């Protein structure tokens, strides 16, 4: 009940509450509602009240990334890491930001750090697969994407990306199984049908 929660936080703030958690939580709600500029304002307010608020620095980084302020997002996320070097989510988010900036080598290092801190971090394994694909390391990318699936068997995009990687590697039967899994998990995933059709056509041509 996000909208209902927002009303309570609006009330607290209107009554003059100066608790950084109130501003942080309201900023998080606004972020979830897609009101990013307002989310930025209230998250910054929480940091004015509590400059070393790790979660607020991290959340501000996410908000700034979504707005497109990547350099500011990087600085906020690095501040979260400075305050808590073992914060796996912060290293993961930094990897995401660096990836969006095209700084793939740095993105790989940050993502690997997140995985080291949290070995079952499915999203980090998935992102590492995307980064490795950028380097043309398709076999390594497939392994990372498979690891993401091991951590989260219902990870639809991981199954899809693994299917496309297997297709590029020429492992068409395995690619077919991956795409069929995507469709099983999400029957409305139209791109999966398109790729699966191409794979089935290639399998037929090879067997004829």
Short mmCIF file of N, CA, C and O in Angstrom, two decimals, residues 19-107:
data_model
loop_
_atom_site.label_atom_id
_atom_site.label_comp_id
_atom_site.label_asym_id
_atom_site.label_seq_id
_atom_site.Cartn_x
_atom_site.Cartn_y
_atom_site.Cartn_z
N UNK A 19 13.45 13.53 11.47
CA UNK A 19 14.09 12.21 11.55
C UNK A 19 14.58 11.83 10.15
O UNK A 19 13.78 11.77 9.21
N UNK A 20 15.89 11.57 9.99
CA UNK A 20 16.39 11.22 8.64
C UNK A 20 15.73 9.98 8.06
O UNK A 20 15.59 9.86 6.83
N UNK A 21 15.30 9.05 8.94
CA UNK A 21 14.65 7.83 8.45
C UNK A 21 13.32 8.16 7.76
O UNK A 21 12.95 7.55 6.76
N UNK A 22 12.60 9.16 8.30
CA UNK A 22 11.33 9.58 7.70
C UNK A 22 11.57 10.10 6.28
O UNK A 22 10.89 9.71 5.34
N UNK A 23 12.57 10.96 6.12
CA UNK A 23 12.87 11.52 4.80
C UNK A 23 13.40 10.43 3.85
O UNK A 23 13.04 10.41 2.66
N UNK A 24 14.23 9.54 4.39
CA UNK A 24 14.76 8.44 3.57
C UNK A 24 13.62 7.53 3.09
O UNK A 24 13.54 7.20 1.89
N UNK A 25 12.74 7.14 3.99
CA UNK A 25 11.64 6.24 3.62
C UNK A 25 10.69 6.90 2.63
O UNK A 25 10.21 6.25 1.70
N UNK A 26 10.43 8.19 2.84
CA UNK A 26 9.54 8.89 1.90
C UNK A 26 10.22 8.98 0.53
O UNK A 26 9.56 8.80 -0.50
N UNK A 27 11.51 9.23 0.52
CA UNK A 27 12.25 9.24 -0.75
C UNK A 27 12.18 7.90 -1.45
O UNK A 27 12.03 7.83 -2.67
N UNK A 28 12.28 6.81 -0.68
CA UNK A 28 12.18 5.46 -1.26
C UNK A 28 10.81 5.22 -1.87
O UNK A 28 10.69 4.63 -2.95
N UNK A 29 9.77 5.68 -1.17
CA UNK A 29 8.40 5.53 -1.69
C UNK A 29 8.24 6.31 -2.99
O UNK A 29 7.69 5.80 -3.97
N UNK A 30 8.73 7.55 -3.00
CA UNK A 30 8.63 8.37 -4.21
C UNK A 30 9.39 7.72 -5.37
O UNK A 30 8.93 7.75 -6.52
N UNK A 31 10.55 7.11 -5.06
CA UNK A 31 11.31 6.39 -6.09
C UNK A 31 10.47 5.25 -6.67
O UNK A 31 10.39 5.08 -7.89
N UNK A 32 9.82 4.48 -5.78
CA UNK A 32 9.00 3.36 -6.23
C UNK A 32 7.79 3.82 -7.04
O UNK A 32 7.29 3.07 -7.89
N UNK A 33 7.34 5.05 -6.78
CA UNK A 33 6.21 5.61 -7.53
C UNK A 33 6.66 6.26 -8.84
O UNK A 33 5.84 6.76 -9.61
N UNK A 34 7.98 6.26 -9.07
CA UNK A 34 8.52 6.85 -10.29
C UNK A 34 8.68 8.36 -10.24
O UNK A 34 8.96 9.00 -11.26
N UNK A 35 8.52 8.95 -9.06
CA UNK A 35 8.67 10.40 -8.89
C UNK A 35 10.12 10.69 -8.50
O UNK A 35 10.43 10.99 -7.34
N UNK A 36 11.00 10.60 -9.46
CA UNK A 36 12.43 10.56 -9.17
C UNK A 36 12.99 11.89 -8.68
O UNK A 36 13.84 11.93 -7.79
N UNK A 37 12.53 13.00 -9.27
CA UNK A 37 13.06 14.30 -8.84
C UNK A 37 12.68 14.60 -7.40
O UNK A 37 13.50 15.10 -6.62
N UNK A 38 11.43 14.28 -7.04
CA UNK A 38 11.00 14.46 -5.65
C UNK A 38 11.76 13.48 -4.74
O UNK A 38 12.16 13.84 -3.62
N UNK A 39 11.96 12.26 -5.21
CA UNK A 39 12.70 11.26 -4.43
C UNK A 39 14.11 11.76 -4.14
O UNK A 39 14.63 11.60 -3.02
N UNK A 40 14.74 12.38 -5.14
CA UNK A 40 16.08 12.93 -4.95
C UNK A 40 16.08 13.99 -3.85
O UNK A 40 16.96 14.00 -2.96
N UNK A 41 15.10 14.89 -3.87
CA UNK A 41 15.02 15.99 -2.90
C UNK A 41 14.94 15.44 -1.47
O UNK A 41 15.68 15.87 -0.58
N UNK A 42 14.05 14.48 -1.25
CA UNK A 42 13.84 13.99 0.11
C UNK A 42 14.99 13.08 0.58
O UNK A 42 15.31 13.06 1.77
N UNK A 43 15.61 12.38 -0.35
CA UNK A 43 16.76 11.56 0.02
C UNK A 43 17.94 12.46 0.39
O UNK A 43 18.68 12.18 1.35
N UNK A 44 18.12 13.54 -0.36
CA UNK A 44 19.17 14.50 -0.01
C UNK A 44 18.89 15.13 1.36
O UNK A 44 19.83 15.40 2.13
N UNK A 45 17.61 15.36 1.65
CA UNK A 45 17.25 15.93 2.96
C UNK A 45 17.64 14.98 4.09
O UNK A 45 18.14 15.41 5.14
N UNK A 46 17.44 13.70 3.87
CA UNK A 46 17.83 12.72 4.90
C UNK A 46 19.34 12.76 5.13
O UNK A 46 19.80 12.59 6.27
N UNK A 47 20.10 13.02 4.07
CA UNK A 47 21.56 13.09 4.20
C UNK A 47 22.01 14.40 4.85
O UNK A 47 23.06 14.44 5.48
N UNK A 48 21.23 15.45 4.69
CA UNK A 48 21.54 16.70 5.41
C UNK A 48 21.44 16.46 6.91
O UNK A 48 22.23 16.99 7.70
N UNK A 49 20.44 15.65 7.29
CA UNK A 49 20.21 15.37 8.70
C UNK A 49 21.19 14.32 9.24
O UNK A 49 21.53 14.33 10.42
N UNK A 50 21.63 13.41 8.36
CA UNK A 50 22.53 12.33 8.77
C UNK A 50 23.53 12.06 7.64
O UNK A 50 23.30 11.18 6.79
N UNK A 51 24.62 12.82 7.59
CA UNK A 51 25.55 12.75 6.44
C UNK A 51 26.16 11.37 6.19
O UNK A 51 26.53 11.07 5.05
N UNK A 52 26.27 10.53 7.20
CA UNK A 52 26.88 9.20 7.02
C UNK A 52 25.84 8.09 6.92
O UNK A 52 26.11 6.95 7.28
N UNK A 53 24.67 8.42 6.41
CA UNK A 53 23.56 7.47 6.29
C UNK A 53 23.82 6.61 5.03
O UNK A 53 23.53 7.02 3.91
N UNK A 54 24.36 5.43 5.24
CA UNK A 54 24.83 4.58 4.14
C UNK A 54 23.71 4.26 3.15
O UNK A 54 23.86 4.42 1.93
N UNK A 55 22.57 3.80 3.67
CA UNK A 55 21.46 3.41 2.79
C UNK A 55 20.96 4.58 1.97
O UNK A 55 20.54 4.41 0.81
N UNK A 56 20.99 5.79 2.55
CA UNK A 56 20.54 6.97 1.82
C UNK A 56 21.49 7.31 0.68
O UNK A 56 21.06 7.67 -0.42
N UNK A 57 22.80 7.19 0.92
CA UNK A 57 23.78 7.41 -0.16
C UNK A 57 23.55 6.39 -1.29
O UNK A 57 23.59 6.75 -2.47
N UNK A 58 23.30 5.14 -0.90
CA UNK A 58 23.05 4.10 -1.92
C UNK A 58 21.79 4.41 -2.71
O UNK A 58 21.78 4.35 -3.94
N UNK A 59 20.70 4.75 -2.00
CA UNK A 59 19.43 5.03 -2.66
C UNK A 59 19.53 6.25 -3.56
O UNK A 59 18.96 6.28 -4.65
N UNK A 60 20.25 7.26 -3.09
CA UNK A 60 20.45 8.45 -3.92
C UNK A 60 21.18 8.09 -5.20
O UNK A 60 20.84 8.59 -6.28
N UNK A 61 22.16 7.19 -5.09
CA UNK A 61 22.86 6.73 -6.29
C UNK A 61 21.94 6.07 -7.29
O UNK A 61 22.03 6.31 -8.50
N UNK A 62 21.00 5.25 -6.78
CA UNK A 62 20.04 4.58 -7.66
C UNK A 62 19.13 5.60 -8.33
O UNK A 62 18.87 5.53 -9.55
N UNK A 63 18.64 6.56 -7.54
CA UNK A 63 17.75 7.60 -8.08
C UNK A 63 18.46 8.41 -9.15
O UNK A 63 17.92 8.65 -10.24
N UNK A 64 19.69 8.83 -8.86
CA UNK A 64 20.46 9.64 -9.81
C UNK A 64 20.75 8.85 -11.09
O UNK A 64 20.73 9.42 -12.20
N UNK A 65 21.03 7.56 -10.96
CA UNK A 65 21.25 6.73 -12.14
C UNK A 65 20.00 6.70 -13.00
O UNK A 65 20.06 6.85 -14.23
N UNK A 66 18.84 6.52 -12.35
CA UNK A 66 17.58 6.44 -13.10
C UNK A 66 17.23 7.77 -13.76
O UNK A 66 16.60 7.80 -14.82
N UNK A 67 17.64 8.88 -13.14
CA UNK A 67 17.43 10.20 -13.73
C UNK A 67 18.37 10.42 -14.91
O UNK A 67 18.07 11.15 -15.85
N UNK A 68 19.52 9.74 -14.88
CA UNK A 68 20.52 9.90 -15.93
C UNK A 68 21.74 10.71 -15.50
O UNK A 68 22.60 11.02 -16.31
N UNK A 69 21.80 11.03 -14.20
CA UNK A 69 22.95 11.77 -13.66
C UNK A 69 24.00 10.75 -13.20
O UNK A 69 24.19 10.52 -12.00
N UNK A 70 24.69 10.16 -14.16
CA UNK A 70 25.54 9.02 -13.86
C UNK A 70 26.77 9.37 -13.03
O UNK A 70 27.17 8.61 -12.15
N UNK A 71 27.38 10.51 -13.30
CA UNK A 71 28.57 10.89 -12.54
C UNK A 71 28.23 11.15 -11.08
O UNK A 71 28.96 10.72 -10.17
N UNK A 72 27.09 11.82 -10.83
CA UNK A 72 26.65 12.04 -9.46
C UNK A 72 26.26 10.72 -8.79
O UNK A 72 26.52 10.51 -7.60
N UNK A 73 25.64 9.85 -9.58
CA UNK A 73 25.26 8.53 -9.06
C UNK A 73 26.49 7.75 -8.62
O UNK A 73 26.49 7.10 -7.57
N UNK A 74 27.55 7.83 -9.43
CA UNK A 74 28.80 7.14 -9.08
C UNK A 74 29.36 7.67 -7.76
O UNK A 74 29.75 6.89 -6.88
N UNK A 75 29.36 8.99 -7.60
CA UNK A 75 29.90 9.60 -6.37
C UNK A 75 29.10 9.17 -5.14
O UNK A 75 29.69 8.84 -4.10
N UNK A 76 27.77 9.17 -5.26
CA UNK A 76 26.93 8.76 -4.12
C UNK A 76 27.17 7.31 -3.74
O UNK A 76 27.25 6.96 -2.56
N UNK A 77 27.31 6.47 -4.75
CA UNK A 77 27.49 5.04 -4.50
C UNK A 77 28.88 4.77 -3.92
O UNK A 77 29.04 3.93 -3.03
N UNK A 78 29.87 5.49 -4.42
CA UNK A 78 31.22 5.34 -3.85
C UNK A 78 31.25 5.81 -2.40
O UNK A 78 32.00 5.26 -1.58
N UNK A 79 30.44 6.80 -2.06
CA UNK A 79 30.37 7.27 -0.68
C UNK A 79 29.79 6.16 0.21
O UNK A 79 30.27 5.93 1.33
N UNK A 80 28.76 5.46 -0.28
CA UNK A 80 28.18 4.34 0.47
C UNK A 80 29.23 3.27 0.71
O UNK A 80 29.32 2.70 1.82
N UNK A 81 30.06 2.99 -0.31
CA UNK A 81 31.12 1.98 -0.18
C UNK A 81 32.20 2.44 0.80
O UNK A 81 32.72 1.66 1.59
N UNK A 82 32.52 3.74 0.74
CA UNK A 82 33.52 4.29 1.67
C UNK A 82 33.06 4.10 3.12
O UNK A 82 33.84 3.75 4.00
N UNK A 83 31.77 4.31 3.35
CA UNK A 83 31.21 4.19 4.70
C UNK A 83 31.06 2.73 5.13
O UNK A 83 31.16 2.41 6.30
N UNK A 84 30.80 1.85 4.14
CA UNK A 84 30.64 0.42 4.43
C UNK A 84 31.26 -0.40 3.30
O UNK A 84 30.57 -0.75 2.34
N UNK A 85 32.57 -0.67 3.38
CA UNK A 85 33.27 -1.36 2.29
C UNK A 85 32.74 -2.77 1.97
O UNK A 85 33.01 -3.29 0.89
N UNK A 86 32.02 -3.38 2.90
CA UNK A 86 31.51 -4.74 2.69
C UNK A 86 30.05 -4.76 2.27
O UNK A 86 29.36 -5.78 2.41
N UNK A 87 29.55 -3.67 1.73
CA UNK A 87 28.16 -3.54 1.32
C UNK A 87 28.04 -4.07 -0.11
O UNK A 87 28.30 -3.36 -1.08
N UNK A 88 27.62 -5.32 -0.25
CA UNK A 88 27.58 -5.98 -1.56
C UNK A 88 26.68 -5.22 -2.55
O UNK A 88 27.03 -5.06 -3.72
N UNK A 89 25.52 -4.76 -2.07
CA UNK A 89 24.60 -4.04 -2.96
C UNK A 89 25.21 -2.77 -3.52
O UNK A 89 24.93 -2.40 -4.67
N UNK A 90 26.03 -2.11 -2.72
CA UNK A 90 26.68 -0.88 -3.19
C UNK A 90 27.68 -1.18 -4.30
O UNK A 90 27.74 -0.48 -5.31
N UNK A 91 28.48 -2.22 -4.13
CA UNK A 91 29.43 -2.62 -5.20
C UNK A 91 28.67 -3.04 -6.46
O UNK A 91 29.09 -2.70 -7.57
N UNK A 92 27.56 -3.74 -6.28
CA UNK A 92 26.73 -4.15 -7.42
C UNK A 92 26.19 -2.92 -8.15
O UNK A 92 26.25 -2.83 -9.39
N UNK A 93 25.64 -1.97 -7.38
CA UNK A 93 25.07 -0.77 -8.00
C UNK A 93 26.14 0.07 -8.69
O UNK A 93 25.90 0.64 -9.76
N UNK A 94 27.33 0.13 -8.08
CA UNK A 94 28.43 0.85 -8.73
C UNK A 94 28.77 0.18 -10.06
O UNK A 94 28.99 0.87 -11.07
N UNK A 95 28.80 -1.14 -10.06
CA UNK A 95 29.04 -1.87 -11.31
C UNK A 95 28.00 -1.53 -12.37
O UNK A 95 28.32 -1.33 -13.55
N UNK A 96 26.75 -1.42 -11.95
CA UNK A 96 25.65 -1.06 -12.85
C UNK A 96 25.87 0.32 -13.46
O UNK A 96 25.69 0.52 -14.67
N UNK A 97 26.23 1.26 -12.60
CA UNK A 97 26.44 2.64 -13.05
C UNK A 97 27.62 2.71 -14.02
O UNK A 97 27.52 3.32 -15.09
N UNK A 98 28.73 2.06 -13.66
CA UNK A 98 29.91 2.06 -14.53
C UNK A 98 29.62 1.38 -15.86
O UNK A 98 30.11 1.82 -16.91
N UNK A 99 28.80 0.35 -15.81
CA UNK A 99 28.37 -0.34 -17.03
C UNK A 99 27.61 0.63 -17.94
O UNK A 99 27.86 0.69 -19.15
N UNK A 100 26.71 1.40 -17.36
CA UNK A 100 25.94 2.38 -18.13
C UNK A 100 26.82 3.49 -18.69
O UNK A 100 26.47 4.11 -19.69
N UNK A 101 27.96 3.72 -18.03
CA UNK A 101 28.89 4.75 -18.50
C UNK A 101 29.87 4.19 -19.54
O UNK A 101 30.72 4.93 -20.05
N UNK A 102 29.77 2.89 -19.82
CA UNK A 102 30.66 2.27 -20.79
C UNK A 102 32.03 1.93 -20.23
O UNK A 102 32.95 1.61 -20.99
N UNK A 103 32.17 1.98 -18.92
CA UNK A 103 33.46 1.68 -18.27
C UNK A 103 33.41 0.22 -17.80
O UNK A 103 33.28 -0.09 -16.62
N UNK A 104 33.52 -0.68 -18.78
CA UNK A 104 33.22 -2.09 -18.53
C UNK A 104 34.26 -2.80 -17.66
O UNK A 104 33.91 -3.68 -16.87
N UNK A 105 35.52 -2.43 -17.80
CA UNK A 105 36.55 -3.08 -16.97
C UNK A 105 36.34 -2.76 -15.49
O UNK A 105 36.43 -3.64 -14.63
N UNK A 106 36.03 -1.49 -15.21
CA UNK A 106 35.75 -1.10 -13.83
C UNK A 106 34.45 -1.75 -13.34
O UNK A 106 34.35 -2.17 -12.18
N UNK A 107 33.47 -1.81 -14.24
CA UNK A 107 32.19 -2.44 -13.90
C UNK A 107 32.39 -3.90 -13.53
O UNK A 107 31.78 -4.40 -12.58
#
